[in-house]
mmCIF file of C-alpha atoms and ligand atoms in Angstrom:
data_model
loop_
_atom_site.group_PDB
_atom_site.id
_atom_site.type_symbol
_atom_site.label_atom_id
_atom_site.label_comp_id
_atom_site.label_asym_id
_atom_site.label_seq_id
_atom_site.Cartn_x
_atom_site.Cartn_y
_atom_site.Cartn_z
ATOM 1 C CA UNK A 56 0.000 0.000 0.000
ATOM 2 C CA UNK A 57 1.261 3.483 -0.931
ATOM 3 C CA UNK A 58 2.034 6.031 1.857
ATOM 4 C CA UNK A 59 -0.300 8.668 2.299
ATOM 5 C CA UNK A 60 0.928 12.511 2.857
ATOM 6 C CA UNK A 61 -1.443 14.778 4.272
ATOM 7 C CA UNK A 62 -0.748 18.851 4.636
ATOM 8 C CA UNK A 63 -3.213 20.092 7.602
ATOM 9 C CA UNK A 64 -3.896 24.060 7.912
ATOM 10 C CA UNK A 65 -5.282 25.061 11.160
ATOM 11 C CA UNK A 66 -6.016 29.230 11.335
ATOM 12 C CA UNK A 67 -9.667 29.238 13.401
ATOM 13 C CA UNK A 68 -8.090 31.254 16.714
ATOM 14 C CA UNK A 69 -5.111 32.720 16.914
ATOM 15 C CA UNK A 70 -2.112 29.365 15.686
ATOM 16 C CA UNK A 71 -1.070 29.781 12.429
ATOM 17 C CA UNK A 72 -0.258 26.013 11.523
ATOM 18 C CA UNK A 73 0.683 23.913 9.027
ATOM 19 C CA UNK A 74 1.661 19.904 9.071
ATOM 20 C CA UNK A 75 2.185 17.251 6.784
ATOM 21 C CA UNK A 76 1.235 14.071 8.489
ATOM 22 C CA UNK A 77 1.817 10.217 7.012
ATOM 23 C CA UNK A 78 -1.117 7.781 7.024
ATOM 24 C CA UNK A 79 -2.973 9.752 10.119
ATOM 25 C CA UNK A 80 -0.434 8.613 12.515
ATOM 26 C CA UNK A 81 3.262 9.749 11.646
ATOM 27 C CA UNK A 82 3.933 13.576 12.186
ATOM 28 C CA UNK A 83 6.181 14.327 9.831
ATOM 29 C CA UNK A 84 7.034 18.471 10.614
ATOM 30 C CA UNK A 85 4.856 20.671 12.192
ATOM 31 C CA UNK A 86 5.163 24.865 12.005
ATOM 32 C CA UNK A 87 3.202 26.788 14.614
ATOM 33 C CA UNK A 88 3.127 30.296 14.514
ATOM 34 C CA UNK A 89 1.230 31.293 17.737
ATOM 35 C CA UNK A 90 0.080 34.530 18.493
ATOM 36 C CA UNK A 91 -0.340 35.035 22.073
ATOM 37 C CA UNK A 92 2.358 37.562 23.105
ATOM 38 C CA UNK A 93 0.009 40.023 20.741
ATOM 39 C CA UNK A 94 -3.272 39.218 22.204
ATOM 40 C CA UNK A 95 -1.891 39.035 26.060
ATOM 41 C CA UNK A 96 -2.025 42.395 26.175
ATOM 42 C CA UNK A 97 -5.455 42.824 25.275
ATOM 43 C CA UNK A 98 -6.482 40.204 27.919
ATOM 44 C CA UNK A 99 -8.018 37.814 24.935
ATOM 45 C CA UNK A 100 -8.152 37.124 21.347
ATOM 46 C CA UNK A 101 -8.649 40.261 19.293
ATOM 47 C CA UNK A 102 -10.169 38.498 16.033
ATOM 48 C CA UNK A 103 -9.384 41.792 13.505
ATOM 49 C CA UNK A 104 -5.780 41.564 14.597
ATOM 50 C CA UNK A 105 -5.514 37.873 14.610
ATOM 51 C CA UNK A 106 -6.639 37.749 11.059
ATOM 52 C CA UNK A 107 -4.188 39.825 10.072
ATOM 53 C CA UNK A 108 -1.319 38.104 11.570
ATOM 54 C CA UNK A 109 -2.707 34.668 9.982
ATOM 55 C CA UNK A 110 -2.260 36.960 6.523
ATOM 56 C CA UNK A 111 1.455 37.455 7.265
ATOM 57 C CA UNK A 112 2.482 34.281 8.581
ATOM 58 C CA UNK A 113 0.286 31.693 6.550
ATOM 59 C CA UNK A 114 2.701 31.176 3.391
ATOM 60 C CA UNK A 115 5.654 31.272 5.319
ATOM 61 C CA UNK A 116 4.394 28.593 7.987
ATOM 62 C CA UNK A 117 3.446 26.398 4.877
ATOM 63 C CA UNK A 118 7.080 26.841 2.993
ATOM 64 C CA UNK A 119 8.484 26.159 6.503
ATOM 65 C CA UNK A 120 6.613 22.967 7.029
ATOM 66 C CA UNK A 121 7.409 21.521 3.499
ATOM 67 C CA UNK A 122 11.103 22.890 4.222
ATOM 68 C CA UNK A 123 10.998 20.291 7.412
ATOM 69 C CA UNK A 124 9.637 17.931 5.747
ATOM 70 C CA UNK A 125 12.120 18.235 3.072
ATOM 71 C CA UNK A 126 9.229 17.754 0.748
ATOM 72 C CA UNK A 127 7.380 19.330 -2.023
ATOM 73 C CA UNK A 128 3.964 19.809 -2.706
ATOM 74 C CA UNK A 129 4.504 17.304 -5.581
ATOM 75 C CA UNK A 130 4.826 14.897 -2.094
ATOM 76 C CA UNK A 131 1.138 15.403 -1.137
ATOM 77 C CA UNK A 132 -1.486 13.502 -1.567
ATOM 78 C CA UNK A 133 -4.146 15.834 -0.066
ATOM 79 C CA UNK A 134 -5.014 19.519 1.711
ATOM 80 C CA UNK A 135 -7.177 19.428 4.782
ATOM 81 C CA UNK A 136 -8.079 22.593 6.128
ATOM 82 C CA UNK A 137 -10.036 23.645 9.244
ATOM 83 C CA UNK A 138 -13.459 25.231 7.620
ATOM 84 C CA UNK A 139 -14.875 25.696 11.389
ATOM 85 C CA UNK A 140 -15.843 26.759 14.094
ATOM 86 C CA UNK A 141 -13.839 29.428 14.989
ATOM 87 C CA UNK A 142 -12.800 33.069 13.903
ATOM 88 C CA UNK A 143 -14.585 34.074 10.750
ATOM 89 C CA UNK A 144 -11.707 36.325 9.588
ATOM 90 C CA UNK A 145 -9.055 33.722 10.695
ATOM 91 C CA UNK A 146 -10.640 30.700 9.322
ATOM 92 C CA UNK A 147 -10.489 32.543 6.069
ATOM 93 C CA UNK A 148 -7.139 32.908 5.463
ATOM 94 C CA UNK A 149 -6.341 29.123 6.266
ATOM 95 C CA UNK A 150 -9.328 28.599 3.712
ATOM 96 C CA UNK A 151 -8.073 30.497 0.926
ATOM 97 C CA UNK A 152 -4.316 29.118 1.343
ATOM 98 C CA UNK A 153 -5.256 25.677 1.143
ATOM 99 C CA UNK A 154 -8.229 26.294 -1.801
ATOM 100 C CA UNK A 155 -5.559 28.342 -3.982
ATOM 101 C CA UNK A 156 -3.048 25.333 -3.297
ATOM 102 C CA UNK A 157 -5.615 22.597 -3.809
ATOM 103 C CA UNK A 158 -6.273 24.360 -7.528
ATOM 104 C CA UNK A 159 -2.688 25.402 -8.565
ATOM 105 C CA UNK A 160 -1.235 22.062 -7.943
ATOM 106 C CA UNK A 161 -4.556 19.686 -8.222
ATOM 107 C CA UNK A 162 -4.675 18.231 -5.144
ATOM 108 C CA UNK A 163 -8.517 16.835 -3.332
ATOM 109 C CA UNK A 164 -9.370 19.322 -0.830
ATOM 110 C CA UNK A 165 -10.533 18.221 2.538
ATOM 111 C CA UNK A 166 -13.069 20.563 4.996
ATOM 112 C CA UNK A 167 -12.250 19.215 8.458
ATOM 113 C CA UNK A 168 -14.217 20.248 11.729
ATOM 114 C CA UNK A 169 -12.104 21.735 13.875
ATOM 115 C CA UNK A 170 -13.197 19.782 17.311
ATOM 116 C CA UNK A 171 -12.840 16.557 14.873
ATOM 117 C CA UNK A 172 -9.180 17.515 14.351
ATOM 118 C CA UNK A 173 -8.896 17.476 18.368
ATOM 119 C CA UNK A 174 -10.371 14.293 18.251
ATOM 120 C CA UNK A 175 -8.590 12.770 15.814
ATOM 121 C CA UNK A 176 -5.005 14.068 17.801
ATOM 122 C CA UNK A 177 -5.696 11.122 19.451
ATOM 123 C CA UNK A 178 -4.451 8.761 16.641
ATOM 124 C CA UNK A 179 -1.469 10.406 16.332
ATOM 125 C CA UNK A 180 -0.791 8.288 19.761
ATOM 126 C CA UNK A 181 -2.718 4.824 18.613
ATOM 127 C CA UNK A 182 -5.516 4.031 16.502
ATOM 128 C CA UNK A 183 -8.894 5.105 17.330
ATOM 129 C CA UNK A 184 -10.805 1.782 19.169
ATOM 130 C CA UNK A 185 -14.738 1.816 18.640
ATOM 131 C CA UNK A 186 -17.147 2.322 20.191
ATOM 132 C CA UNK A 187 -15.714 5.421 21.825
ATOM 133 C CA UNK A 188 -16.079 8.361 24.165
ATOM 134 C CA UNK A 189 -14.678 11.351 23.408
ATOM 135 C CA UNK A 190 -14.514 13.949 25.996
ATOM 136 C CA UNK A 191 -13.934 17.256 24.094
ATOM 137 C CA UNK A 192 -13.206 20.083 26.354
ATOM 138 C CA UNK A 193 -11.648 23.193 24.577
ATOM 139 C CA UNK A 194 -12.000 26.776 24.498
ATOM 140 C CA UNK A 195 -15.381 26.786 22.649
ATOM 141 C CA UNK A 196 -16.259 23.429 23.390
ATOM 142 C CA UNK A 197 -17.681 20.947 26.206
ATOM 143 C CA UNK A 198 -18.974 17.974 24.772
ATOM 144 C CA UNK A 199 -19.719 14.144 25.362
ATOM 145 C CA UNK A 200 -19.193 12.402 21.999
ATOM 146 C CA UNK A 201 -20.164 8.692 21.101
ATOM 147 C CA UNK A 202 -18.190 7.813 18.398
ATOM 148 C CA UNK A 203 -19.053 4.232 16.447
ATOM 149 C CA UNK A 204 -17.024 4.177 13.346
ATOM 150 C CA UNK A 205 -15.079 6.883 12.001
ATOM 151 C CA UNK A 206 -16.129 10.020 11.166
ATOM 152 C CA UNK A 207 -19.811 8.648 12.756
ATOM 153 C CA UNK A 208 -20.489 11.761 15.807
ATOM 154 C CA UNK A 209 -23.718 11.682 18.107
ATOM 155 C CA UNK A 210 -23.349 14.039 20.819
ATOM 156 C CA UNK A 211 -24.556 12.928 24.363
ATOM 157 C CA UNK A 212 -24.512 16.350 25.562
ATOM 158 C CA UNK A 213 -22.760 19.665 25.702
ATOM 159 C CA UNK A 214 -22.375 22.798 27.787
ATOM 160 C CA UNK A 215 -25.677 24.874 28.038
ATOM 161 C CA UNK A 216 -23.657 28.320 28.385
ATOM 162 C CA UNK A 217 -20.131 28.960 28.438
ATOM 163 C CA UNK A 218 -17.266 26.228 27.932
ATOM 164 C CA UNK A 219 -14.525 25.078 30.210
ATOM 165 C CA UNK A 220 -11.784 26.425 28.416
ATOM 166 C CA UNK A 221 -13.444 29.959 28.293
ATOM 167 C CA UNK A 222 -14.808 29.605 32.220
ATOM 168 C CA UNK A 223 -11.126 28.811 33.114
ATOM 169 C CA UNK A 224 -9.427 31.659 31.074
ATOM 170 C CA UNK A 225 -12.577 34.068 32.942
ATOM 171 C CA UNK A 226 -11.572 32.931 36.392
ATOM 172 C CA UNK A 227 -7.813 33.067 35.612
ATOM 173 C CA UNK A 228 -8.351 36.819 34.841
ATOM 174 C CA UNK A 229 -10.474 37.525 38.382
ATOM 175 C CA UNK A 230 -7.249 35.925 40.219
ATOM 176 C CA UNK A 231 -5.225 38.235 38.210
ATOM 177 C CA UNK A 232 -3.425 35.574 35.620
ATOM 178 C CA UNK A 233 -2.203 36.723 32.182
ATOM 179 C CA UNK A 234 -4.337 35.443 28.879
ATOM 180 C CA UNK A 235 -4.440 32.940 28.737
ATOM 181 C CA UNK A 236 -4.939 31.972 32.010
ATOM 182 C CA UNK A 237 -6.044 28.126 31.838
ATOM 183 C CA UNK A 238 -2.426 26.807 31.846
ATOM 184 C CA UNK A 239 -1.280 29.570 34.730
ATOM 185 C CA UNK A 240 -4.707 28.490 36.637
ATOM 186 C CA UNK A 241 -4.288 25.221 36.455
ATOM 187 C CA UNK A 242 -0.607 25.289 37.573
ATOM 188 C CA UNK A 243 -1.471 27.383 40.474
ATOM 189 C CA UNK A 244 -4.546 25.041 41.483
ATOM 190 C CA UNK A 245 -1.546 22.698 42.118
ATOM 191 C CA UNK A 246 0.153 24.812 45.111
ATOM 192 C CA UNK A 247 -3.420 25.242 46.967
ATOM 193 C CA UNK A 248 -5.557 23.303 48.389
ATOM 194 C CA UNK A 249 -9.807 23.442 48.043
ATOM 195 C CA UNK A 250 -10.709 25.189 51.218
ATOM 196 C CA UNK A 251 -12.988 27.650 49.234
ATOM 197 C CA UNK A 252 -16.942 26.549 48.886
ATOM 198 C CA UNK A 253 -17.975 26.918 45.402
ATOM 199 C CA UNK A 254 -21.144 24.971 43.554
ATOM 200 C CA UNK A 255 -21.343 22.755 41.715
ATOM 201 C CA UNK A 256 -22.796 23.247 38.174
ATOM 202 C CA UNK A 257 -26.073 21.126 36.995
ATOM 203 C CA UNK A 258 -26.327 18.385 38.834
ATOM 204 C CA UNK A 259 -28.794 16.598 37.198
ATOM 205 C CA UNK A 260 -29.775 13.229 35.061
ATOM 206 C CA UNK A 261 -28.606 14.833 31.398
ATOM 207 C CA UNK A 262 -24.871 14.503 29.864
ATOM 208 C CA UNK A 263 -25.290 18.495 29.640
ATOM 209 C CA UNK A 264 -22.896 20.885 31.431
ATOM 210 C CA UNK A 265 -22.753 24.248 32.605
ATOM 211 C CA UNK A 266 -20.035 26.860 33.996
ATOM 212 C CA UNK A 267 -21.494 30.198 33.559
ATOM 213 C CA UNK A 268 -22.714 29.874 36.904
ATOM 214 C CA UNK A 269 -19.388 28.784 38.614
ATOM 215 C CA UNK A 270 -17.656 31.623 36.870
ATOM 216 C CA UNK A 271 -20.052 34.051 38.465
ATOM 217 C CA UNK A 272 -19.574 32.588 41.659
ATOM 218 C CA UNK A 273 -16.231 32.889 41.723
ATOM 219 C CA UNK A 274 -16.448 36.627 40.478
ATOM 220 C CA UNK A 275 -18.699 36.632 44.161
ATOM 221 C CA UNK A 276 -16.802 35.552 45.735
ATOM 222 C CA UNK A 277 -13.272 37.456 44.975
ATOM 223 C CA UNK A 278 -15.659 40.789 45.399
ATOM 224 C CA UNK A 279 -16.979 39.582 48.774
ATOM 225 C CA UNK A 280 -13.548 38.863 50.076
ATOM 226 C CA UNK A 281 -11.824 42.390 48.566
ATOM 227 C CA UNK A 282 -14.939 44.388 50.661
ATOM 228 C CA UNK A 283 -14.611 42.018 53.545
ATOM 229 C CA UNK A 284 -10.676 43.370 53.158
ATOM 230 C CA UNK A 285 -9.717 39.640 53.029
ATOM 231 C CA UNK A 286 -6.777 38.949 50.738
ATOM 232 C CA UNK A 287 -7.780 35.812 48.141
ATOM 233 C CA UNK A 288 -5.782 32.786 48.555
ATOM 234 C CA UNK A 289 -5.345 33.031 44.864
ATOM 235 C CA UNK A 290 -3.520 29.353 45.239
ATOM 236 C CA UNK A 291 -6.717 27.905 47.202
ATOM 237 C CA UNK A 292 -9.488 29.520 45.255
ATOM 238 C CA UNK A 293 -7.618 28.114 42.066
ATOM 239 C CA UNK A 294 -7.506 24.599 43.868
ATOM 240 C CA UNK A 295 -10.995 25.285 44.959
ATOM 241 C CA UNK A 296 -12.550 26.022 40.801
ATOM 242 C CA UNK A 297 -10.329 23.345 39.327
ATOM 243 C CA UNK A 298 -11.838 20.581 41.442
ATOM 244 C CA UNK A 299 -15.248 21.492 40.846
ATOM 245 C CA UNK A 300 -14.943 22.004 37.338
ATOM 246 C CA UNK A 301 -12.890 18.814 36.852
ATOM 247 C CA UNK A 302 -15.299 16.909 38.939
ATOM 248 C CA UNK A 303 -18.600 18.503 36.844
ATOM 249 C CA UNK A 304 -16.878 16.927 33.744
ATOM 250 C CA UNK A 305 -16.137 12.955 35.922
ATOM 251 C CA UNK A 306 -19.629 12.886 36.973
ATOM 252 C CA UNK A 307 -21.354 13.065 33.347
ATOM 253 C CA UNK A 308 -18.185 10.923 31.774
ATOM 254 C CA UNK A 309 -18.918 8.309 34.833
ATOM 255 C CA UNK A 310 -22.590 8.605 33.787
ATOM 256 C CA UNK A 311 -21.629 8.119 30.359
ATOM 257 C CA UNK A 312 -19.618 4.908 31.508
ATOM 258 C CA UNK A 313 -22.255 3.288 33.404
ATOM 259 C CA UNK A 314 -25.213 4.179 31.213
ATOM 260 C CA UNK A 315 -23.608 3.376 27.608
ATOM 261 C CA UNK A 316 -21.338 0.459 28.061
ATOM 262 C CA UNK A 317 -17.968 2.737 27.598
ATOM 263 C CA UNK A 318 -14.909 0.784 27.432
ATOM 264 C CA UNK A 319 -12.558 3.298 25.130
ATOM 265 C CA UNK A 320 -12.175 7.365 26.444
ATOM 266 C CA UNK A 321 -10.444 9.865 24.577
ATOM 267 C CA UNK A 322 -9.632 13.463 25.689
ATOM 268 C CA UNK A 323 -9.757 16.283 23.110
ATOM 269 C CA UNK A 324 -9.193 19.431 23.045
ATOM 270 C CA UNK A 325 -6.724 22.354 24.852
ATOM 271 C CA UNK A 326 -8.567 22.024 28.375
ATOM 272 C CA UNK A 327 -6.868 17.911 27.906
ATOM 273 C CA UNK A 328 -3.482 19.497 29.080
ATOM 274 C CA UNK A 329 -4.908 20.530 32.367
ATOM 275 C CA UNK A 330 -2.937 18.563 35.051
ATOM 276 C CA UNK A 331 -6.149 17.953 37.142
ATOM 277 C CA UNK A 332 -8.560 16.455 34.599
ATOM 278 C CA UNK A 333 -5.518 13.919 33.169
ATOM 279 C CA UNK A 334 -4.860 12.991 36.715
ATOM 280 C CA UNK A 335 -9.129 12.393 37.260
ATOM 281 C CA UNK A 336 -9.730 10.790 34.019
ATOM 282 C CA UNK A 337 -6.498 8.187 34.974
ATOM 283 C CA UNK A 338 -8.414 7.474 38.327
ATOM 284 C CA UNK A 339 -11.802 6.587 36.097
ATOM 285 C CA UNK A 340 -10.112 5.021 33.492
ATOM 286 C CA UNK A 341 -8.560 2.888 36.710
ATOM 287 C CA UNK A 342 -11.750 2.491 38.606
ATOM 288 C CA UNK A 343 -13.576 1.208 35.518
ATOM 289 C CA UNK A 344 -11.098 -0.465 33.572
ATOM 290 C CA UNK A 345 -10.988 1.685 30.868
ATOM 291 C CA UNK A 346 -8.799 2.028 27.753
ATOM 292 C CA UNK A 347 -7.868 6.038 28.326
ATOM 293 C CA UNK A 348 -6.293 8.105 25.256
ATOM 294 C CA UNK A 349 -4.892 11.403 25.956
ATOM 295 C CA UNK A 350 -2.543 13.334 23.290
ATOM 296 C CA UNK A 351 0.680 14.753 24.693
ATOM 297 C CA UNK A 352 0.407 18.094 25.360
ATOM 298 C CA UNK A 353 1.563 20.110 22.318
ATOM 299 C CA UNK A 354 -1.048 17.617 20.522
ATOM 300 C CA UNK A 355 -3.754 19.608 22.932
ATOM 301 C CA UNK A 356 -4.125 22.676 21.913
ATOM 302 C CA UNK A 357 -4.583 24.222 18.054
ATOM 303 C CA UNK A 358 -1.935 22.580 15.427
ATOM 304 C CA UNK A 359 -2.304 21.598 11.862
ATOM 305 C CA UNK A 360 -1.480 17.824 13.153
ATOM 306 C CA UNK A 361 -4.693 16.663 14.415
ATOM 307 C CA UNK A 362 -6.009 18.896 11.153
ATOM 308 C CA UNK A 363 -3.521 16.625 8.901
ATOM 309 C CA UNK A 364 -4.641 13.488 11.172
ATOM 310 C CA UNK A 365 -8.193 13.967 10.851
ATOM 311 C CA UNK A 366 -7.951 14.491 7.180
ATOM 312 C CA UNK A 367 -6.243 11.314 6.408
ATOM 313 C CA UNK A 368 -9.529 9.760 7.619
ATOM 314 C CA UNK A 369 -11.831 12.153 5.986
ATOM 315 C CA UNK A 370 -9.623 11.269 2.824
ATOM 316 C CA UNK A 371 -10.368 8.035 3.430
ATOM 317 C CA UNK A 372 -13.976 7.996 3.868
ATOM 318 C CA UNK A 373 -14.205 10.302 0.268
ATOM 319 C CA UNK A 374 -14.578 13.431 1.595
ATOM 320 C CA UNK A 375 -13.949 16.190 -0.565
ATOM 321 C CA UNK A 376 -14.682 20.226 -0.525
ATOM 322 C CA UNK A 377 -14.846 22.354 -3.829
ATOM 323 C CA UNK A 378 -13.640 25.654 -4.027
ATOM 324 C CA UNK A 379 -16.998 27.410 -2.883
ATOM 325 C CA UNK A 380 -15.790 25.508 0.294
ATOM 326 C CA UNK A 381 -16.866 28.211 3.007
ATOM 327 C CA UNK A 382 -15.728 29.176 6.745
ATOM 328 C CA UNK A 383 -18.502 29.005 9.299
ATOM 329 C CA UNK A 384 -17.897 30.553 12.855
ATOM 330 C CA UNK A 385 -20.002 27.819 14.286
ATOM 331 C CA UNK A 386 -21.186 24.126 12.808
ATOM 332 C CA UNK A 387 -22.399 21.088 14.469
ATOM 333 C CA UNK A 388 -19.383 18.209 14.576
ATOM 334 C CA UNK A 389 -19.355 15.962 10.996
HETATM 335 O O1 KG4 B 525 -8.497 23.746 21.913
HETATM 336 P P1 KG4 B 525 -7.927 25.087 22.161
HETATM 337 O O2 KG4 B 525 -6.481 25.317 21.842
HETATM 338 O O3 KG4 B 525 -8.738 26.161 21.395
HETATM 339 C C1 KG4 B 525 -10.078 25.994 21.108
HETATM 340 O O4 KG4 B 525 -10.364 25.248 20.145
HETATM 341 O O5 KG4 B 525 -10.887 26.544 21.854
HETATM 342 O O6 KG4 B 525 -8.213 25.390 23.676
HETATM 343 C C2 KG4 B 525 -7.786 26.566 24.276
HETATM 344 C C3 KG4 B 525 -8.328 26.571 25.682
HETATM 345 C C4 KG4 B 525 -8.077 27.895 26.363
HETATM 346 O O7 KG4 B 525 -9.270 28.280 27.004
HETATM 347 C C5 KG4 B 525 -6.987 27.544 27.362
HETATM 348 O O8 KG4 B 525 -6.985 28.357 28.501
HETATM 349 C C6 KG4 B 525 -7.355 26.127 27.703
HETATM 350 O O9 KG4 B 525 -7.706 25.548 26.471
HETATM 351 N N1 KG4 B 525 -6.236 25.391 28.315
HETATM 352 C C7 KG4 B 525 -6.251 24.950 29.579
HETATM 353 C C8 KG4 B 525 -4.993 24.334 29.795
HETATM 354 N N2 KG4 B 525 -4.260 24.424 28.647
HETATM 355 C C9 KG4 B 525 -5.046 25.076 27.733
HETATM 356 N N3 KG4 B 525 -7.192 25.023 30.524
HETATM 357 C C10 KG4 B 525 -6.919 24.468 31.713
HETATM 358 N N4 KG4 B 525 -5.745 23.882 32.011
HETATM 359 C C11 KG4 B 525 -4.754 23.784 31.094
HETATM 360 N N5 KG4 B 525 -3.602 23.196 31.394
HETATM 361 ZN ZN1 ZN B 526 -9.165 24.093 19.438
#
């Protein structure tokens, strides 16, 4: 069987990326151009300025990755591209790069969701095992995913306001962390200890989720102690969010288990680097004697691998965009 070379673009936040992958398992180079130094000091993502960034790097992060690779475009068999969700104006430019390269040298053009490209990071580590749960838990996304075959998604549930990724970034800024303030949070959260009292979001019978509600209680809370004139452990109340908002994702993943016959987990997403939901889901995996996938971490967050990885399967199954291919900021998982 002949080898199969896939370039992946990812541009739907603020990574410019670009990867060739072999047979949806093998990196083979990887560029990342990410722009957070620029958006830290805005305190978030400014979309207008990340799309113009994406302009400037995105032919130079593609030379770059074929440089690596040592390969031409001759070399690949396909373009996948992230088409959404994301950034309107940054999805674009990945868009148009791969559609003009897809015409100018012929090669099948491949839309990829973006939350399937954080699933499919996964087989960059092993093969995808069916029937599956994948536990997708990003910055725009908290989801339960049954997965049967490839490429075959039926959500169990999903957050019913904001998602984990964007709760955690919101309470790193009220403790005073720098954007973005997951990774600092959740590094912190490991020098405290839970001594604050916070709820804990929808506890109820459905695989939905919710953290708007912890977010404002946190925001509460951190006002209540500053009038009080009681410094904030920021250590503690870190300690205090992470295990509730770890433990609202266990319960509805142990639900999941019990109520659906789970036997194969998979964690997708940027919130999969955080220290305290690898360590939980190890303990599950352990109490239930489950087969647990997690990417390493620079497999977590955006990259054009898991774009390149996912599109080796969409390849396979025959999927293939035209040219009136379009971005859309938001798009149910197919
Ligand atoms: O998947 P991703 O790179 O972008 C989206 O598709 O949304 O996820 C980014 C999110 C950010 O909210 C970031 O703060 C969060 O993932 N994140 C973390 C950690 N690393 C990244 N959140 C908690 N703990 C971490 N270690
Ligand atoms: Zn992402």
């Amino acid at each position: 069987m002949n080898d199969t070379y896939i370039l992946g673009i990812e541009s739907s936040c603020d990574e410019t990326s670009a990867s060739i992958v072999k047979n949806g398992t093998e990196e083979i180079s990887t560029i990342i151009s990410s722009q957070i130094d620029i958006h830290k000091n805005y305190g978030g993502v400014v979309p207008e300025i990340a799309s113009r960034h994406h302009v400037k790097n995105i032919s130079i992060v593609i030379e770059e990755c074929l440089n690596e690779a040592n390969m031409t475009m001759d070399d690949i068999d396909a373009i996948a591209v992230t088409y959404g969700p994301g950034l309107i104006g940054s999805l674009l430019i990945g868009l148009e790069a791969a559609k003009t390269l897809s015409f100018v040298y012929n090669k099948p053009l491949i839309p990829v969701h973006h939350i399937a490209g954080h699933i499919y990071a996964n087989s960059l580590v092993k093969p995808l095992t069916f029937p599956l749960l994948a536990v997708v838990v990003s910055g725009g996304h908290t989801e339960l995913v049954e997965m049967t075959e490839h490429y075959k998604f039926n959500k169990l549930g999903g957050t019913l306001d904001d998602a984990i990724g964007e709760c955690y970034d919101k309470v790193a800024r009220v403790i005073g962390l720098e954007y973005p303030g997951g990774p600092k949070l959740d590094k912190l959260a490991a020098e405290g200890n839970k001594t604050y009292k916070l709820p804990i979001p929808l506890r109820d019978d459905s695989y939905n989720f919710s953290f708007s509600g912890l977010k404002s209680a946190v925001i509460n809370l951190a006002h209540n102690e500053e009038q009080r004139g009681n410094p904030i452990r920021r250590e503690d109340l870190a300690a205090s969010f992470q295990d509730v908002a770890i433990s609202s994702v266990v319960s509805k993943v142990k639900k999941a288990i019990e109520e659906k016959n789970i036997k194969n987990i998979i964690v997708a997403g940027g919130v999969a680097a955080n220290k305290g939901l690898r360590t939980a889901m190890e303990e599950v995996a352990k109490e239930y004697d489950i087969d647990l996938s997690i990417p390493p971490i620079k497999y977590c967050t955006d990259n054009g691998t898991m774009i390149a990885a996912a599109g080796y399967y969409a390849y396979k199954e025959g999927r293939r965009a035209d040219l009136y291919l379009n971005s859309k900021s938001q798009d149910t998982l197919k």
